[in-house]
């Protein structure tokens, strides 16, 4: 549990660390894999199936806007090659009795995702919240056999705000005390961050609201902003509503 007490220093900004642990996979990742039997093969297989699901979601989103079925999908061709799309496991471990949270500390702090669509599979513990356009936080209650689909920043930009990328966060459990004492349940989620091909020109479908931008340049701009202002501020919603 030492890792739970470790402070995280983000670029340009000292923030309270999120109370979670993660394993991140992206195609052509050369980092060593955990030495667990069949783990690598199973993980890559799950990633592949998430990719199939994302393509179907992109088709539905396009059709809902009276666009051609392949409008978004055709710009997501490199998902299983090196690029921005990643899949992450997130474990929010149970807290030891002597763990004391600090002011403002959450299991996962408020942020938006930078890509197009994020797909989440969460267990039945709960804690995920999204912020509405009016600023209200609402619970995303777990439901067996379902996925959570969230719009990310580039899709909001692409659709000229017809789709909204909601800020979201993960709170402590409803029955936890302010100090986390009694938080005896771990939370686990599997998150697929869908991103367009790096050379995609993202231009508002109605030609207004946002200037066209190349997807890879958008990420570079955000990373540069984060290096100057800190990730905490940069992760907060970056687009006008």
CSV table of C-alpha atoms in Angstrom, one decimal:
chain,number,residue,atom,x,y,z
A,1,UNK,CA,0.0,0.0,0.0
A,2,UNK,CA,3.0,2.3,-0.1
A,3,UNK,CA,2.1,3.4,-3.6
A,4,UNK,CA,-1.2,4.8,-2.2
A,5,UNK,CA,0.7,7.3,-0.1
A,6,UNK,CA,3.1,8.4,-2.8
A,7,UNK,CA,2.6,11.9,-4.1
A,8,UNK,CA,2.4,12.4,-7.9
A,9,UNK,CA,4.1,15.5,-9.3
A,10,UNK,CA,2.6,16.3,-12.7
A,11,UNK,CA,4.4,18.7,-15.2
A,12,UNK,CA,4.2,22.2,-13.9
A,13,UNK,CA,1.7,21.4,-11.2
A,14,UNK,CA,1.7,19.4,-7.9
A,15,UNK,CA,-1.6,17.6,-7.4
A,16,UNK,CA,-3.0,15.1,-5.0
A,17,UNK,CA,-2.5,11.6,-6.5
A,18,UNK,CA,-5.4,9.6,-7.7
A,19,UNK,CA,-6.0,6.5,-5.6
A,20,UNK,CA,-5.6,3.9,-8.3
A,21,UNK,CA,-3.2,1.6,-10.1
A,22,UNK,CA,-3.1,1.0,-13.9
A,23,UNK,CA,-1.7,-1.2,-16.6
A,24,UNK,CA,-1.7,0.4,-20.1
A,25,UNK,CA,-1.5,-1.4,-23.5
A,26,UNK,CA,-1.0,0.1,-26.9
A,27,UNK,CA,-0.2,-1.7,-30.2
A,28,UNK,CA,3.5,-2.4,-30.9
A,29,UNK,CA,4.3,-1.7,-27.2
A,30,UNK,CA,7.8,-3.0,-26.6
A,31,UNK,CA,7.6,-2.8,-22.8
A,32,UNK,CA,7.8,-6.1,-21.0
A,33,UNK,CA,4.5,-7.9,-20.2
A,34,UNK,CA,3.6,-9.3,-16.8
A,35,UNK,CA,4.7,-12.9,-16.5
A,36,UNK,CA,1.2,-14.3,-16.2
A,37,UNK,CA,0.1,-17.3,-18.2
A,38,UNK,CA,-2.0,-16.3,-21.3
A,39,UNK,CA,-2.2,-12.7,-20.1
A,40,UNK,CA,-0.7,-11.1,-23.2
A,41,UNK,CA,-2.7,-13.1,-25.7
A,42,UNK,CA,-5.9,-12.5,-23.8
A,43,UNK,CA,-5.3,-8.8,-23.4
A,44,UNK,CA,-4.6,-8.3,-27.1
A,45,UNK,CA,-7.7,-10.3,-28.0
A,46,UNK,CA,-9.8,-8.1,-25.8
A,47,UNK,CA,-8.3,-5.0,-27.4
A,48,UNK,CA,-9.2,-6.4,-30.8
A,49,UNK,CA,-12.8,-6.9,-29.8
A,50,UNK,CA,-13.0,-3.4,-28.4
A,51,UNK,CA,-11.8,-2.2,-31.7
A,52,UNK,CA,-14.6,-4.0,-33.5
A,53,UNK,CA,-17.1,-2.4,-31.0
A,54,UNK,CA,-15.6,1.0,-31.5
A,55,UNK,CA,-16.1,0.8,-35.3
A,56,UNK,CA,-19.7,-0.1,-34.8
A,57,UNK,CA,-20.2,2.8,-32.4
A,58,UNK,CA,-18.6,5.2,-34.9
A,59,UNK,CA,-21.0,3.9,-37.6
A,60,UNK,CA,-24.0,4.6,-35.4
A,61,UNK,CA,-22.8,8.1,-34.5
A,62,UNK,CA,-22.3,8.9,-38.2
A,63,UNK,CA,-25.8,7.7,-39.1
A,64,UNK,CA,-27.4,9.6,-36.3
A,65,UNK,CA,-26.0,12.8,-37.9
A,66,UNK,CA,-27.2,11.8,-41.4
A,67,UNK,CA,-23.6,11.3,-42.5
A,68,UNK,CA,-22.3,8.4,-44.5
A,69,UNK,CA,-21.8,5.3,-42.4
A,70,UNK,CA,-18.0,5.3,-42.8
A,71,UNK,CA,-17.6,9.0,-42.1
A,72,UNK,CA,-15.8,8.5,-38.8
A,73,UNK,CA,-14.8,4.9,-39.1
A,74,UNK,CA,-12.6,5.5,-42.2
A,75,UNK,CA,-10.4,7.7,-40.0
A,76,UNK,CA,-9.9,5.0,-37.5
A,77,UNK,CA,-7.8,2.5,-39.6
A,78,UNK,CA,-4.7,2.3,-37.5
A,79,UNK,CA,-6.2,1.3,-34.2
A,80,UNK,CA,-4.3,-1.9,-34.0
A,81,UNK,CA,-1.1,-0.4,-35.1
A,82,UNK,CA,1.1,2.1,-33.3
A,83,UNK,CA,-0.9,5.3,-32.6
A,84,UNK,CA,-2.9,7.0,-29.9
A,85,UNK,CA,-5.4,4.3,-29.1
A,86,UNK,CA,-4.8,2.5,-25.9
A,87,UNK,CA,-6.5,0.2,-23.5
A,88,UNK,CA,-6.0,0.6,-19.7
A,89,UNK,CA,-7.0,-1.5,-16.7
A,90,UNK,CA,-7.7,0.6,-13.7
A,91,UNK,CA,-7.7,-0.9,-10.2
A,92,UNK,CA,-9.0,1.3,-7.3
A,93,UNK,CA,-7.7,-0.8,-4.4
A,94,UNK,CA,-9.4,-1.2,-1.1
A,95,UNK,CA,-8.0,1.1,1.5
A,96,UNK,CA,-6.2,0.1,4.7
A,97,UNK,CA,-7.7,1.2,7.9
A,98,UNK,CA,-4.9,3.7,8.6
A,99,UNK,CA,-5.1,5.4,5.1
A,100,UNK,CA,-6.0,9.1,5.3
A,101,UNK,CA,-7.0,10.9,2.2
A,102,UNK,CA,-6.1,14.5,1.7
A,103,UNK,CA,-8.4,17.4,0.7
A,104,UNK,CA,-9.5,17.1,-2.9
A,105,UNK,CA,-8.3,13.6,-3.4
A,106,UNK,CA,-10.4,11.2,-5.4
A,107,UNK,CA,-10.1,7.7,-6.8
A,108,UNK,CA,-9.8,9.5,-10.2
A,109,UNK,CA,-9.9,13.3,-10.5
A,110,UNK,CA,-12.1,15.3,-12.9
A,111,UNK,CA,-11.0,15.2,-16.5
A,112,UNK,CA,-12.1,14.7,-20.1
A,113,UNK,CA,-10.6,12.3,-22.7
A,114,UNK,CA,-8.7,13.7,-25.7
A,115,UNK,CA,-9.7,11.3,-28.5
A,116,UNK,CA,-13.1,10.5,-30.1
A,117,UNK,CA,-14.8,7.8,-28.2
A,118,UNK,CA,-14.0,6.0,-24.9
A,119,UNK,CA,-15.6,2.7,-24.1
A,120,UNK,CA,-15.6,1.5,-20.4
A,121,UNK,CA,-16.4,-1.8,-18.8
A,122,UNK,CA,-16.8,-1.4,-15.1
A,123,UNK,CA,-17.6,-3.8,-12.3
A,124,UNK,CA,-20.6,-3.4,-10.0
A,125,UNK,CA,-18.9,-1.3,-7.3
A,126,UNK,CA,-19.8,2.1,-8.7
A,127,UNK,CA,-18.3,5.5,-8.2
A,128,UNK,CA,-18.1,6.8,-11.8
A,129,UNK,CA,-19.8,10.2,-12.3
A,130,UNK,CA,-20.2,12.5,-15.3
A,131,UNK,CA,-20.9,16.2,-15.4
A,132,UNK,CA,-23.9,17.5,-17.4
A,133,UNK,CA,-23.8,20.7,-19.4
A,134,UNK,CA,-25.6,22.4,-16.5
A,135,UNK,CA,-22.7,21.5,-14.2
A,136,UNK,CA,-24.6,18.7,-12.3
A,137,UNK,CA,-22.7,15.6,-11.4
A,138,UNK,CA,-24.7,12.4,-12.0
A,139,UNK,CA,-23.9,8.8,-11.1
A,140,UNK,CA,-23.2,6.2,-13.9
A,141,UNK,CA,-24.6,3.2,-12.1
A,142,UNK,CA,-23.1,-0.2,-13.1
A,143,UNK,CA,-25.4,-2.5,-15.0
A,144,UNK,CA,-24.5,-6.1,-15.8
A,145,UNK,CA,-23.7,-6.9,-19.4
A,146,UNK,CA,-23.3,-3.2,-20.5
A,147,UNK,CA,-20.6,-0.8,-21.5
A,148,UNK,CA,-20.3,2.9,-20.8
A,149,UNK,CA,-19.7,4.9,-24.0
A,150,UNK,CA,-18.3,8.4,-23.6
A,151,UNK,CA,-17.7,11.1,-26.2
A,152,UNK,CA,-14.2,12.6,-26.1
A,153,UNK,CA,-12.9,16.0,-27.0
A,154,UNK,CA,-12.0,15.4,-30.7
A,155,UNK,CA,-15.5,14.0,-31.4
A,156,UNK,CA,-17.1,17.1,-29.8
A,157,UNK,CA,-14.9,19.3,-31.9
A,158,UNK,CA,-15.6,17.2,-35.1
A,159,UNK,CA,-19.3,17.4,-34.6
A,160,UNK,CA,-19.3,21.1,-33.7
A,161,UNK,CA,-20.7,20.4,-30.3
A,162,UNK,CA,-23.5,18.2,-31.4
A,163,UNK,CA,-21.9,15.5,-29.2
A,164,UNK,CA,-20.7,16.6,-25.8
A,165,UNK,CA,-17.5,15.3,-24.1
A,166,UNK,CA,-18.5,15.2,-20.5
A,167,UNK,CA,-16.0,15.8,-17.7
A,168,UNK,CA,-16.0,12.7,-15.5
A,169,UNK,CA,-14.4,11.4,-12.3
A,170,UNK,CA,-14.4,8.4,-9.9
A,171,UNK,CA,-15.4,9.1,-6.3
A,172,UNK,CA,-14.9,7.1,-3.2
A,173,UNK,CA,-17.6,4.6,-2.6
A,174,UNK,CA,-20.9,6.0,-1.2
A,175,UNK,CA,-20.5,4.2,2.1
A,176,UNK,CA,-16.9,5.4,2.6
A,177,UNK,CA,-16.1,7.9,5.3
A,178,UNK,CA,-14.2,11.1,4.5
A,179,UNK,CA,-11.0,9.4,5.5
A,180,UNK,CA,-11.5,6.3,3.4
A,181,UNK,CA,-11.6,4.2,6.5
A,182,UNK,CA,-14.0,1.3,5.9
A,183,UNK,CA,-13.4,1.3,2.1
A,184,UNK,CA,-13.1,-2.4,1.9
A,185,UNK,CA,-14.1,-2.9,-1.7
A,186,UNK,CA,-11.8,-2.6,-4.7
A,187,UNK,CA,-13.1,-1.2,-7.9
A,188,UNK,CA,-11.9,-2.5,-11.3
A,189,UNK,CA,-12.6,-1.1,-14.8
A,190,UNK,CA,-11.3,-1.7,-18.3
A,191,UNK,CA,-11.0,1.4,-20.5
A,192,UNK,CA,-10.5,1.6,-24.3
A,193,UNK,CA,-9.5,5.1,-25.5
A,194,UNK,CA,-10.4,5.4,-29.2
A,195,UNK,CA,-8.4,7.9,-31.2
A,196,UNK,CA,-8.4,8.8,-34.9
A,197,UNK,CA,-5.5,8.1,-37.2
A,198,UNK,CA,-2.7,10.6,-36.4
A,199,UNK,CA,-2.9,12.3,-39.8
A,200,UNK,CA,-6.7,12.8,-39.7
A,201,UNK,CA,-7.8,16.4,-40.2
A,202,UNK,CA,-10.6,17.0,-37.7
A,203,UNK,CA,-12.9,19.7,-39.1
A,204,UNK,CA,-16.3,20.6,-37.8
A,205,UNK,CA,-19.0,18.9,-39.8
A,206,UNK,CA,-20.8,22.2,-40.3
A,207,UNK,CA,-17.6,24.1,-41.1
A,208,UNK,CA,-17.9,26.3,-38.0
A,209,UNK,CA,-17.1,26.6,-34.3
A,210,UNK,CA,-13.5,25.1,-34.4
A,211,UNK,CA,-10.6,25.6,-36.7
A,212,UNK,CA,-9.5,22.4,-38.6
A,213,UNK,CA,-6.7,20.5,-36.8
A,214,UNK,CA,-4.6,17.4,-37.4
A,215,UNK,CA,-5.3,14.9,-34.7
A,216,UNK,CA,-1.6,14.4,-33.8
A,217,UNK,CA,-1.2,18.2,-33.6
A,218,UNK,CA,-4.1,18.4,-31.2
A,219,UNK,CA,-2.4,16.0,-28.8
A,220,UNK,CA,0.9,17.9,-29.1
A,221,UNK,CA,-0.9,21.1,-28.3
A,222,UNK,CA,-2.4,19.6,-25.2
A,223,UNK,CA,0.8,18.1,-24.0
A,224,UNK,CA,2.6,21.4,-24.5
A,225,UNK,CA,-0.1,23.2,-22.6
A,226,UNK,CA,0.2,20.6,-19.8
A,227,UNK,CA,3.9,21.2,-19.6
A,228,UNK,CA,3.3,24.8,-18.9
A,229,UNK,CA,0.0,24.8,-16.9
A,230,UNK,CA,0.0,21.4,-15.4
A,231,UNK,CA,-2.0,18.3,-16.3
A,232,UNK,CA,-4.7,19.0,-13.7
A,233,UNK,CA,-5.8,22.1,-15.5
A,234,UNK,CA,-5.3,20.7,-19.0
A,235,UNK,CA,-7.3,17.6,-18.3
A,236,UNK,CA,-10.3,19.7,-17.3
A,237,UNK,CA,-12.6,20.5,-20.2
A,238,UNK,CA,-10.7,22.1,-23.0
A,239,UNK,CA,-13.6,23.0,-25.4
A,240,UNK,CA,-16.4,25.5,-25.3
A,241,UNK,CA,-19.9,24.1,-24.9
